[in-house]
Coordinates of C-alpha atoms in Angstrom, one line a residue:
Chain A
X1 CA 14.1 -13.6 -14.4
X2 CA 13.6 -16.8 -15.8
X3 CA 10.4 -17.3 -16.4
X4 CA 10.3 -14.6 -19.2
X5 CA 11.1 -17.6 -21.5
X6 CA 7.5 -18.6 -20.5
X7 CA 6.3 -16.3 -22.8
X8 CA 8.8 -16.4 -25.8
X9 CA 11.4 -19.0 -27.4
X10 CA 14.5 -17.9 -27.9
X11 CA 14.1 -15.7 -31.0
X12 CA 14.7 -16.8 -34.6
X13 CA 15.8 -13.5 -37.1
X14 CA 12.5 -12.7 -37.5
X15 CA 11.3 -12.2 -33.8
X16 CA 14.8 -10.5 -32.9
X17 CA 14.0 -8.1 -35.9
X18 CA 10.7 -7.4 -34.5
X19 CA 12.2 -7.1 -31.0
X20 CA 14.5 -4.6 -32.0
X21 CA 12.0 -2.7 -34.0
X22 CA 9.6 -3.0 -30.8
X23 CA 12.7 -2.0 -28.2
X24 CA 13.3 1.1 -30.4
X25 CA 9.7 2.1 -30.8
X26 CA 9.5 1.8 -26.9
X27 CA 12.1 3.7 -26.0
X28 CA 11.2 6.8 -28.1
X29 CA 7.7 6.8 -26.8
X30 CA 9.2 6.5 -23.2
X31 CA 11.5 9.2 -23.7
X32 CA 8.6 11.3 -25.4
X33 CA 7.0 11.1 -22.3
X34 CA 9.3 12.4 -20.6
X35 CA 9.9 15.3 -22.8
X36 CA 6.6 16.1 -22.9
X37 CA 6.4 16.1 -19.5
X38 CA 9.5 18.1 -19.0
X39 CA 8.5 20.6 -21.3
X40 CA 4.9 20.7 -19.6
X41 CA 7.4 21.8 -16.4
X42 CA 9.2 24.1 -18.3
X43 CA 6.1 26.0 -20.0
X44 CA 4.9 26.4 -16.2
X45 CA 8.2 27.6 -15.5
X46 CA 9.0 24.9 -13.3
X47 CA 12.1 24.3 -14.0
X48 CA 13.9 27.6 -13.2
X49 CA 17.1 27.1 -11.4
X50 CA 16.0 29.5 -8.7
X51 CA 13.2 26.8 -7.6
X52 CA 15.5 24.2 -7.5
X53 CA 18.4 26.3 -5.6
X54 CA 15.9 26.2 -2.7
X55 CA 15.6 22.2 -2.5
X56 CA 20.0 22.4 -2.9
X57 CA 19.9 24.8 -0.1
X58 CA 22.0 23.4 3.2
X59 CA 19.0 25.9 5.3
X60 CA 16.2 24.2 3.5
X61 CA 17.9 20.3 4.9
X62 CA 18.5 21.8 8.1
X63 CA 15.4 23.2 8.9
X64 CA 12.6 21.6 6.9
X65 CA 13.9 18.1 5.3
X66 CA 16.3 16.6 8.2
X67 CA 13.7 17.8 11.1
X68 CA 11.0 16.3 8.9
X69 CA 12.8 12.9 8.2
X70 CA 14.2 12.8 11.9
X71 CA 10.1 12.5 13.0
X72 CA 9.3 10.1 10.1
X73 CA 12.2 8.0 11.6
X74 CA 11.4 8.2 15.1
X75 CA 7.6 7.6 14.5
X76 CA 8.8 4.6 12.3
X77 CA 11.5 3.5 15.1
X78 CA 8.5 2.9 17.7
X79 CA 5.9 1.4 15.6
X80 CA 8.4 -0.9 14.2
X81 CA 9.3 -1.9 17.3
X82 CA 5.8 -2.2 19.2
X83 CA 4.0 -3.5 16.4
X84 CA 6.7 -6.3 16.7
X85 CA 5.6 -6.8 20.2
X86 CA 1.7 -6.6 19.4
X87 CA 2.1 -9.1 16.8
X88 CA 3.8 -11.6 18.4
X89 CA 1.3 -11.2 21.3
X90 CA -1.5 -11.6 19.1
X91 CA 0.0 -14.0 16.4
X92 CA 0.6 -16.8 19.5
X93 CA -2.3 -15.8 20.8
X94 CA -4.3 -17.0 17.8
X95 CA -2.2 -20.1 18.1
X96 CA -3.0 -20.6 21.7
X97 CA -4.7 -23.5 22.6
X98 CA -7.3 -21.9 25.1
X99 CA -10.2 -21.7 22.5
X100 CA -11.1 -18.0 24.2
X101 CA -8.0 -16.6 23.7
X102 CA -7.7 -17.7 20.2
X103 CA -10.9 -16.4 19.7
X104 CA -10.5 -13.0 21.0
X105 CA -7.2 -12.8 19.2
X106 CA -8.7 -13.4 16.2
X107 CA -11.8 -10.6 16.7
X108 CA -8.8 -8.1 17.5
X109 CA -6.5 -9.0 14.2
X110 CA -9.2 -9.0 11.9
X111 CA -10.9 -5.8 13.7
X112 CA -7.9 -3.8 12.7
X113 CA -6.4 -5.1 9.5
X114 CA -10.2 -3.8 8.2
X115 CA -10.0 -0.4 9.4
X116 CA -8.2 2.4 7.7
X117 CA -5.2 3.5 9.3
X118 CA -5.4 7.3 9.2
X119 CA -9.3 6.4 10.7
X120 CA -7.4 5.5 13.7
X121 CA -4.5 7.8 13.7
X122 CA -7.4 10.5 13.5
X123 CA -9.7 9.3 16.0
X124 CA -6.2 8.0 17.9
X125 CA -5.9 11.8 18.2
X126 CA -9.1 12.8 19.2
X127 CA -9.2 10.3 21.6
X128 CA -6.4 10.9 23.6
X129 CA -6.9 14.9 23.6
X130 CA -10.1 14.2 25.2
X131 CA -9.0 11.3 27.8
X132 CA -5.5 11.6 28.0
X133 CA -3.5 14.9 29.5
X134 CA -0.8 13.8 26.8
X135 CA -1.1 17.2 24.4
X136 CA 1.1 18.8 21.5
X137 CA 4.1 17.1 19.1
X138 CA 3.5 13.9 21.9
X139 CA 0.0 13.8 20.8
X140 CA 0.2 13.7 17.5
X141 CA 3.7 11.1 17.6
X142 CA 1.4 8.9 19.5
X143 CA -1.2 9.2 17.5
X144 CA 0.7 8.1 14.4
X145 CA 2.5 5.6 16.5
X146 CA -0.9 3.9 18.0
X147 CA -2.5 3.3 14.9
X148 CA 0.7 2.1 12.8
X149 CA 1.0 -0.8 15.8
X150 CA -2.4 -1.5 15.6
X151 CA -2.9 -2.0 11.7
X152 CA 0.9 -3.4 11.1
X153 CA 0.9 -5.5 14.7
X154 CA -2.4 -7.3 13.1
X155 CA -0.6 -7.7 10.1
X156 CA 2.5 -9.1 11.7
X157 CA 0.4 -11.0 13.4
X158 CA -0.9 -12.9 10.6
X159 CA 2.5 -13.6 9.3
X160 CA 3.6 -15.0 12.7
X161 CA 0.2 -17.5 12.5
X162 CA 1.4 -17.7 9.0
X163 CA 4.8 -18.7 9.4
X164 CA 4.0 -21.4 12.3
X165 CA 0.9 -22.8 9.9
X166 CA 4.2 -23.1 6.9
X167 CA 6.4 -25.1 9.1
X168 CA 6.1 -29.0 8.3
X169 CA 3.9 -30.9 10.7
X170 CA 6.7 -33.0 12.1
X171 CA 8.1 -30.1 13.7
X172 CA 5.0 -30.1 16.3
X173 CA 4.7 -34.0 16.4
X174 CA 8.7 -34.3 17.5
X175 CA 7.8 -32.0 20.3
X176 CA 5.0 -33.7 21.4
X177 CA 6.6 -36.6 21.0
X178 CA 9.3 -35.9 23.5
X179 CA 6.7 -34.8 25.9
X180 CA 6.4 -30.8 25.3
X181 CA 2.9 -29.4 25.4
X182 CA 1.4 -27.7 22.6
X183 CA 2.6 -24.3 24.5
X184 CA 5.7 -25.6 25.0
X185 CA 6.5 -26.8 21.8
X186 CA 4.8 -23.6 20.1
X187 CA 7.3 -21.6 22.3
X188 CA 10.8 -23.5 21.7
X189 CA 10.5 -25.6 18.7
X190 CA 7.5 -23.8 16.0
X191 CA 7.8 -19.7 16.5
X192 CA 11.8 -19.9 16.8
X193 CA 11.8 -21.4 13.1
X194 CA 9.0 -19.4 12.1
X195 CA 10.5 -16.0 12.9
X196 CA 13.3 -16.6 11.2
X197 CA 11.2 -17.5 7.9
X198 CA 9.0 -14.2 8.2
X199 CA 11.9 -12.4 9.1
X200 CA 12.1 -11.1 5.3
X201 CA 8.6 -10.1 4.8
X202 CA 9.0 -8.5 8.6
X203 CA 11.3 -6.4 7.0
X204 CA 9.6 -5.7 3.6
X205 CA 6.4 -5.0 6.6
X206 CA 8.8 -2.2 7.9
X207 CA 8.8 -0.5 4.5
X208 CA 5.0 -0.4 5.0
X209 CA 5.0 1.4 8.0
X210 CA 7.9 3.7 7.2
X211 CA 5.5 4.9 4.0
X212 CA 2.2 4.9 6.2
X213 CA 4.4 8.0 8.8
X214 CA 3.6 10.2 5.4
X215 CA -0.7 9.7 7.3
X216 CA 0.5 11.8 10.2
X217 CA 0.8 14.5 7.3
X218 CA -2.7 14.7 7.8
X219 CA -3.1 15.2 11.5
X220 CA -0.2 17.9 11.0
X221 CA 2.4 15.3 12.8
X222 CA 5.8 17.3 11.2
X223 CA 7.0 14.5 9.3
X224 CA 9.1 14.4 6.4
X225 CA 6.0 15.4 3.9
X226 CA 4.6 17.8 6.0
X227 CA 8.1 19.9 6.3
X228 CA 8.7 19.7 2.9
X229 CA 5.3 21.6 1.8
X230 CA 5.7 23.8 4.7
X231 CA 9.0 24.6 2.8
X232 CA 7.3 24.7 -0.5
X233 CA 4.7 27.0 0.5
X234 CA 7.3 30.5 0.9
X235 CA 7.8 32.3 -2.2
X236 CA 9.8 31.3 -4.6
X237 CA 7.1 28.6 -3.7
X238 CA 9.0 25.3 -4.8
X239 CA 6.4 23.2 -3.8
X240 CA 6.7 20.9 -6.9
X241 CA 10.2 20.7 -6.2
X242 CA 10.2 20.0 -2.4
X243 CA 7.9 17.3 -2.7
X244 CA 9.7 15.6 -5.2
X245 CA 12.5 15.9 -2.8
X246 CA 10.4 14.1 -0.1
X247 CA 9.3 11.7 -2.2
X248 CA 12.6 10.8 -3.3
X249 CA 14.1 10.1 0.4
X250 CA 11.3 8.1 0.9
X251 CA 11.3 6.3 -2.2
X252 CA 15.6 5.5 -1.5
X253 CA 15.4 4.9 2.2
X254 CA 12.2 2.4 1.1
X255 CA 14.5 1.2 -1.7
X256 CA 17.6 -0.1 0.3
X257 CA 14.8 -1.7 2.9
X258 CA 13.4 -4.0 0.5
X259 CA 16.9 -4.5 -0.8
X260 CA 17.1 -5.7 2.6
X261 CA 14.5 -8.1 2.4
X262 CA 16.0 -9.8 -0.1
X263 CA 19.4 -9.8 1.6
X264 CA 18.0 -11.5 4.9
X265 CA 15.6 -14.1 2.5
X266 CA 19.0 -15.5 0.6
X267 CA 21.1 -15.2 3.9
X268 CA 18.7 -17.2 5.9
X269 CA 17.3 -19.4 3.2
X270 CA 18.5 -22.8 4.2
X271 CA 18.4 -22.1 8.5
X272 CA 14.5 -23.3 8.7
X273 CA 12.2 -26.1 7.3
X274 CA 9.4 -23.1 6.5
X275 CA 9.7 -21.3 3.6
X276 CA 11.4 -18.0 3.7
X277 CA 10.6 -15.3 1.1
X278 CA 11.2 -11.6 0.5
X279 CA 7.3 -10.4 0.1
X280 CA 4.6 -11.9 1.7
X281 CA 1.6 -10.9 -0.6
X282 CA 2.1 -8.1 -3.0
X283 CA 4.0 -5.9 -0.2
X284 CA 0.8 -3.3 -0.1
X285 CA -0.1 0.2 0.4
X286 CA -0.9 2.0 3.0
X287 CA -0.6 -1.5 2.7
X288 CA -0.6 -4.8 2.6
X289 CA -4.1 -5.7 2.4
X290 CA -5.5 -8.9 3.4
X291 CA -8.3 -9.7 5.7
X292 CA -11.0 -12.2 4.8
X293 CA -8.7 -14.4 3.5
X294 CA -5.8 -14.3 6.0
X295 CA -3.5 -16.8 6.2
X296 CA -5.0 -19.1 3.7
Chain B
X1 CA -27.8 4.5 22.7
X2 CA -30.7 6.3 21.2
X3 CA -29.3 9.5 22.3
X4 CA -26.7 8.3 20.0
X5 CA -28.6 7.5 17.0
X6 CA -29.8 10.9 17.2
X7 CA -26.2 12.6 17.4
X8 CA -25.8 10.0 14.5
X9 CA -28.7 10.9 12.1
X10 CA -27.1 14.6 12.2
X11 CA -24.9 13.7 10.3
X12 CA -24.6 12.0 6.6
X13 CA -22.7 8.9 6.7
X14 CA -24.0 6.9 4.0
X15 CA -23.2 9.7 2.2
X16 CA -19.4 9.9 3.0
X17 CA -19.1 6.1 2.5
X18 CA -20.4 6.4 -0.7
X19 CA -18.2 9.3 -1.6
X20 CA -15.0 6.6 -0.7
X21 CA -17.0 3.6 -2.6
X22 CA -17.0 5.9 -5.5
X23 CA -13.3 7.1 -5.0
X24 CA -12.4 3.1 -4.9
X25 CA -14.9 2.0 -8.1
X26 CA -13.2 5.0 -10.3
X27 CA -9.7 4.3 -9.2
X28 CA -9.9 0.4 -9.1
X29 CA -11.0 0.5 -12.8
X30 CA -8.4 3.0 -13.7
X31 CA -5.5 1.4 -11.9
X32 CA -6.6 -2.1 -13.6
X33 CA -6.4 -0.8 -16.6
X34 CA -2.8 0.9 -16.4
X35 CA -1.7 -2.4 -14.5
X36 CA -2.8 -4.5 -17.0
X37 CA -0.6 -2.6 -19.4
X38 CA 2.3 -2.2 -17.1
X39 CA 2.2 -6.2 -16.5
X40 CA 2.1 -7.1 -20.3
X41 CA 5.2 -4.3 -20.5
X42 CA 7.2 -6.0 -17.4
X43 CA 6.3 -9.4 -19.7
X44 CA 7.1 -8.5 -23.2
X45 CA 10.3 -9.6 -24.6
X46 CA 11.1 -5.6 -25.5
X47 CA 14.0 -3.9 -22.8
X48 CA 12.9 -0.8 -23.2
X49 CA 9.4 -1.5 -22.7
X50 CA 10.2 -3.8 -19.4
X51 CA 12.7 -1.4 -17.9
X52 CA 9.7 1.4 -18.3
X53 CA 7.6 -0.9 -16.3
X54 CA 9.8 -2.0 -13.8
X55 CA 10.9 1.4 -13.0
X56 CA 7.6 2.6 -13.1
X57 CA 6.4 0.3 -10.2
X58 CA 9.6 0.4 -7.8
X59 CA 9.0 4.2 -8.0
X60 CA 5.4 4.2 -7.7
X61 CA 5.6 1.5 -4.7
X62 CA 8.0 3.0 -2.8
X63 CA 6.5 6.8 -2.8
X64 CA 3.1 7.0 -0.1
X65 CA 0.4 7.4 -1.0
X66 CA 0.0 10.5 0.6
X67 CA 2.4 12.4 -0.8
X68 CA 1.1 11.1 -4.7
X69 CA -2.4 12.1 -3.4
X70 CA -0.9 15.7 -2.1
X71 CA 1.2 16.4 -4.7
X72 CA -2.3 15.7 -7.4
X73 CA -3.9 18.9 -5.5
X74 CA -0.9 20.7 -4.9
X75 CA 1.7 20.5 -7.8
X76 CA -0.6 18.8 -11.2
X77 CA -3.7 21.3 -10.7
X78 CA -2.1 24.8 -9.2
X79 CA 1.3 24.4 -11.4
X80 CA 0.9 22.0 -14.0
X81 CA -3.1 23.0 -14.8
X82 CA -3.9 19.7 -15.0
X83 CA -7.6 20.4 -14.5
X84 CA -10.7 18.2 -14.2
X85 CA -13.7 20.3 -13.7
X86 CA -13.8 24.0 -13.0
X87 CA -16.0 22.7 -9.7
X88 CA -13.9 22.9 -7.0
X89 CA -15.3 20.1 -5.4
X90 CA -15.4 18.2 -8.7
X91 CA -11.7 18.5 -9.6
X92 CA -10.4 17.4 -6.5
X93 CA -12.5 14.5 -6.6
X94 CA -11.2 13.2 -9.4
X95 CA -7.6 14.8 -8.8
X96 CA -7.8 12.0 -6.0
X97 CA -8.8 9.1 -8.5
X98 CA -6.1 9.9 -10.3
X99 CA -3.6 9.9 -7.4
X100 CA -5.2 6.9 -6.5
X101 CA -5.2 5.2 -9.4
X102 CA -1.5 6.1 -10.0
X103 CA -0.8 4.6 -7.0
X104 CA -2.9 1.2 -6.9
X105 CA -1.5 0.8 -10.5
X106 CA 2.1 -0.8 -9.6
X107 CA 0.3 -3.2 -7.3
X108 CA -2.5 -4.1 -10.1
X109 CA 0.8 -4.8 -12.1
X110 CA 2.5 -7.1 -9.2
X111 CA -0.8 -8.8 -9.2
X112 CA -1.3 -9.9 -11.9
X113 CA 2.2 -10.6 -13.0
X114 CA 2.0 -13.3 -10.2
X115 CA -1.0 -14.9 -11.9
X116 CA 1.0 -15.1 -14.8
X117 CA 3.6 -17.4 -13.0
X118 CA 0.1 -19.4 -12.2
X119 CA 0.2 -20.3 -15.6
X120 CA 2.5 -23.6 -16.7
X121 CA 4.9 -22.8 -19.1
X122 CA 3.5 -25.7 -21.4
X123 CA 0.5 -23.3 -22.0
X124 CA 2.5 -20.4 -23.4
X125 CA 4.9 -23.2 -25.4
X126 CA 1.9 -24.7 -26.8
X127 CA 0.7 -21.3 -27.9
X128 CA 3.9 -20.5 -29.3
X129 CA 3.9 -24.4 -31.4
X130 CA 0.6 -23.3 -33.2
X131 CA 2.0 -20.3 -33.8
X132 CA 1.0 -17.4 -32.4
X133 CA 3.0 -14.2 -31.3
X134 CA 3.3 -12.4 -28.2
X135 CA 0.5 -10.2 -28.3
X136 CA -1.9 -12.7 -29.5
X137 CA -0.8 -15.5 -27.2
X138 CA -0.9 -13.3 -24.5
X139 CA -4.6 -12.2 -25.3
X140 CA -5.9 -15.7 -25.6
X141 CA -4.2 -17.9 -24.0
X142 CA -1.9 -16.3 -20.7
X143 CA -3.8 -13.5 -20.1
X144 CA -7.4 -15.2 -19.4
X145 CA -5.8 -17.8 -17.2
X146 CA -3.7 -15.4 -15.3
X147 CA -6.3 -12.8 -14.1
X148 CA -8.3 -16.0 -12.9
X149 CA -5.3 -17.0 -10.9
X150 CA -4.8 -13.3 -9.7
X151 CA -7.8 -13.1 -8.0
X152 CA -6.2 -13.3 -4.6
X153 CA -3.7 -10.6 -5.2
X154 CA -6.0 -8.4 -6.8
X155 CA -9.1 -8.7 -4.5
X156 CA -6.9 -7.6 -1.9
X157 CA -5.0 -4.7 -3.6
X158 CA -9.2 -3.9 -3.8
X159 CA -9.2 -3.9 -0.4
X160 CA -6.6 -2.1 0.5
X161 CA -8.0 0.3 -2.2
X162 CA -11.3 1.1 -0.2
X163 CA -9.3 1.4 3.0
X164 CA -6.7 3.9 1.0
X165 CA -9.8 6.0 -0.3
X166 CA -9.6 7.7 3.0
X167 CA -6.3 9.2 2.1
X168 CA -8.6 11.8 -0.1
X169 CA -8.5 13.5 3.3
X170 CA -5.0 14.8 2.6
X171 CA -7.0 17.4 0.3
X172 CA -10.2 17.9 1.8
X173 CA -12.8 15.4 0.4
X174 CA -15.1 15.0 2.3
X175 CA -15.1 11.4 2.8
X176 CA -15.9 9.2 5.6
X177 CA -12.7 9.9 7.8
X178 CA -13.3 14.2 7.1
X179 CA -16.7 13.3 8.8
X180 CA -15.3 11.5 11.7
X181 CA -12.8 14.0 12.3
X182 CA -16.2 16.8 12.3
X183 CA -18.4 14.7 14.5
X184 CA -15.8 13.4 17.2
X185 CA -14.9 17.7 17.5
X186 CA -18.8 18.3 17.9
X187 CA -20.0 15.6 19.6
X188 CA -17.3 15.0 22.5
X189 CA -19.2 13.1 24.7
X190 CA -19.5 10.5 21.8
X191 CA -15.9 10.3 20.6
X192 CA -15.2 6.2 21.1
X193 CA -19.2 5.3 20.1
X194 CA -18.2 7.4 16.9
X195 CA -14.7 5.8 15.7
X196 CA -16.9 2.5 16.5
X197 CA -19.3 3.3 14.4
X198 CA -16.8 4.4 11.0
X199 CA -14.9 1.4 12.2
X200 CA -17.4 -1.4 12.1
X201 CA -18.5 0.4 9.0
X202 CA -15.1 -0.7 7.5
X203 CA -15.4 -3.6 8.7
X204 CA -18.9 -4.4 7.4
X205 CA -17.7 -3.3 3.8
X206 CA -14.6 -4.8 3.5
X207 CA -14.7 -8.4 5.3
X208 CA -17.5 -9.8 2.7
X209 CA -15.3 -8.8 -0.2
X210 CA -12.2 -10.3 1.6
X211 CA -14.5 -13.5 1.9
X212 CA -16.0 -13.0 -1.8
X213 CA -12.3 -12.7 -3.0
X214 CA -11.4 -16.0 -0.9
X215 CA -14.4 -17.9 -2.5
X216 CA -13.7 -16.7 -5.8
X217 CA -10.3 -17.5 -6.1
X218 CA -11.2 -20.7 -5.5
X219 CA -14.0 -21.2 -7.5
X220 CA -12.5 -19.6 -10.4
X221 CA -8.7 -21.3 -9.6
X222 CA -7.9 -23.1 -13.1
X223 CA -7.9 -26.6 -12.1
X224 CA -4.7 -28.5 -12.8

């Protein structure tokens, strides 16, 4: 972290006094919180062991949390996998030198980085009950799955435009140069280097759509939150506690993703003459955001 | 198509729109606010204060939405009484500001820590020289500066904020995506017209602001 010495000099006796006075000051309202709030817990008489026993339970893993997270997995597997494949589509597509097919590209990224994604897992579900004979868990995974590709594939997309747009101009010029055409030298000289420099905010993308599986919660898809309130709601009901279970598999498996990210950004660094970085924009919500702007 | 408008004009959709413009205006000022404090905590020169932050937001950014949003209606108003209103209605409206708010918060905090980096270090070195400590350096002379070059990240945390709002649904608000969900069930024949509809909708709201954002940050960019 070095540009925390932005903001401050290195400290005379004064400032470190004051620092140390501050850090203490901190801490203790910190940790007040945090008593506070577990007292708040325990006057609800949330933290009797009995509640927790259920979350420590080998039958409450086997039947609600390892189900759950298997489904948020294997909906996270495939829209990892085909939003790759939509993205690249589209992202060369809005690279493509046909005007028409750059244009329609365009329509299609920009359509679905604006919509919500639970608007189309929701009417992703209605849509295929009524036109489709696919029906039960396979409705509802595809649901989830359809409109993860469709928000994250127009996101990937952007970063493949992105990461092609990053790459110095030479790059193109030597290709030409040599004779390629623009398709050519888009295909074997500019998304090559490109995918290797968005290959660290690909991954910190995945962490986005791992946390967007929790929407299928919503259309009752049985993923990870979903079993772990359908676990909280029996008595001794240890709902607090089964969520905060949940939320804290998500938050680790989320954790060593991004951890990830950084990994691949160090480790491939130097292999490309585009930039290669561990979040693309802040590394949003049900998100990242974006649109309007785009690549810019 | 005017059989369509018809189906349409049963049904309120202005009004369900508004409910998630009003979701996003609560919990964008909200989550500004506690991101603005959690970015001048991740910046201070106190540990304690920047390890509260820090945690704060890889927590926060790493848990979805929807189980933040759930766990508002189910665990902070039935267990912890955490209570807003006695209105049903009411209470879970604004149990879903605060979940939102919660939420956007860590990525207010991102946001504008990266306009801080927008800002040379000769600025804050200068404020130090005529002698001014953190907090007041920070209120004069970083923080101004850095919120105008943070426009870009936080115009589109905003917009992933008005996209989010529709996560309310986990607990029953009625807004725009509840509606959806009711007309495409009662109006089958009308079940792609309707998603195109709410969709374009989306799109009609949030492309200006992604443009607005675009032009702003530019207009407003500190020149250097």
């Amino acid at each position: 972290m070095s540009r925390q010495t932005v903001l401050f000099d290195a400290p005379g006796p004064r400032a470190r006094r004051n620092v140390r006075v501050g850090n203490w000051v901190g801490a203790v309202v910190v940790i007040g919180i945090a008593v506070f709030v577990l007292v708040q817990m325990n006057a609800a008489g949330q933290l009797r062991p009995e509640l927790w026993a259920v979350v420590v339970d080998p039958d409450s893993w086997r039947y609600n949390f390892l189900p759950g997270l298997q489904n948020t997995l294997v909906a996270a597997a495939y829209a990892i996998v085909t939003s790759v494949v939509f993205g690249l589509l589209f992202g060369v597509g809005r690279l493509a030198a046909n005007r028409a097919l750059r244009w329609f590209s365009g329509v299609v990224v920009e359509f679905f980085r604006a919509v919500p994604v639970l608007v189309m897992m929701v009417a992703g579900y209605q849509i295929l009950g009524r036109f489709t004979a696919v029906s039960g868990t396979a409705q509802l995974l595809l649901s989830v799955v359809i409109a993860l590709t469709l928000y994250n594939g127009a996101v990937i997309a952007e970063l493949v435009r992105s990461g092609v747009h990053g790459l110095p101009k030479g790059q193109r010029e030597a290709g030409l140069a040599i004779g390629m055409t623009r398709g050519q030298s888009i295909r074997s000289i500019e998304l090559p280097q490109a995918l290797i420099a968005m290959l660290p905010s690909l991954v910190s993308q995945f962490v986005v759509i791992l946390k967007d599986t929790a929407l299928g919660y919503i259309i009752v898809y049985p993923e990870l939150l979903r079993s772990a309130r359908l676990l909280g709601s029996g008595a001794p009901f240890a709902i607090l506690q089964s969520l905060f279970v949940a939320a804290l598999i998500f938050i680790v498996l989320n954790y060593l993703l991004s951890k990830v990210a950084e990994l691949v950004a160090r480790k491939v660094g130097g292999r490309t003459s585009g930039k290669a970085r561990a979040n693309p924009a802040p590394p949003n919500a049900v998100t990242v955001p974006a649109v309007g702007g785009g690549g810019r | 198509m005017s059989e369509f408008l018809a189906v349409l004009s049963n049904y309120d959709l202005v009004g369900a729109y508004w409910l998630n413009i009003q979701l996003t205006f609560f919990a964008a000022v909200a989550s500004l606010v506690i991101g603005t404090i959690l970015a001048l905590m991740r910046i201070s020169p106190i540990p304690s204060l920047q390890f509260a932050g820090t945690t704060y937001v890889n927590l926060i950014r790493n848990t979805p939405l929807t189980i933040i949003v759930v766990f508002a209606a189910l665990v902070l108003w039935p267990v912890l009484g955490v209570e807003f209103s006695t209105d049903f209605a009411t209470n879970f409206f604004w149990l879903a500001v605060l979940a939102l708010s919660v939420y956007h918060a860590s990525f207010m905090c991102e946001a504008l820590r990266s306009g801080v980096n927008t800002v040379p270090a000769g600025q804050a070195e200068a404020a130090r020289a005529i002698g001014l400590p953190f907090l007041p350096a920070a209120r004069l002379i970083i923080l101004p500066q850095a919120f105008r070059g943070a426009i870009a990240p936080l115009g589109n945390t905003l917009i992933a904020l008005i996209k989010n709002s529709t996560v309310a649904a986990a607990i029953s608000v009625p807004e725009i995506s509840i509606l959806m969900k009711e007309m495409m069930e009662n109006e089958g024949n009308y079940v792609i017209p309707i998603f195109l509809t709410v969709a374009v909708g989306f799109v009609i709201i949030v492309v200006p602001i992604g443009l607005a954002v675009t032009y702003l940050s530019q207009r407003l960019a500190v020149s250097r």
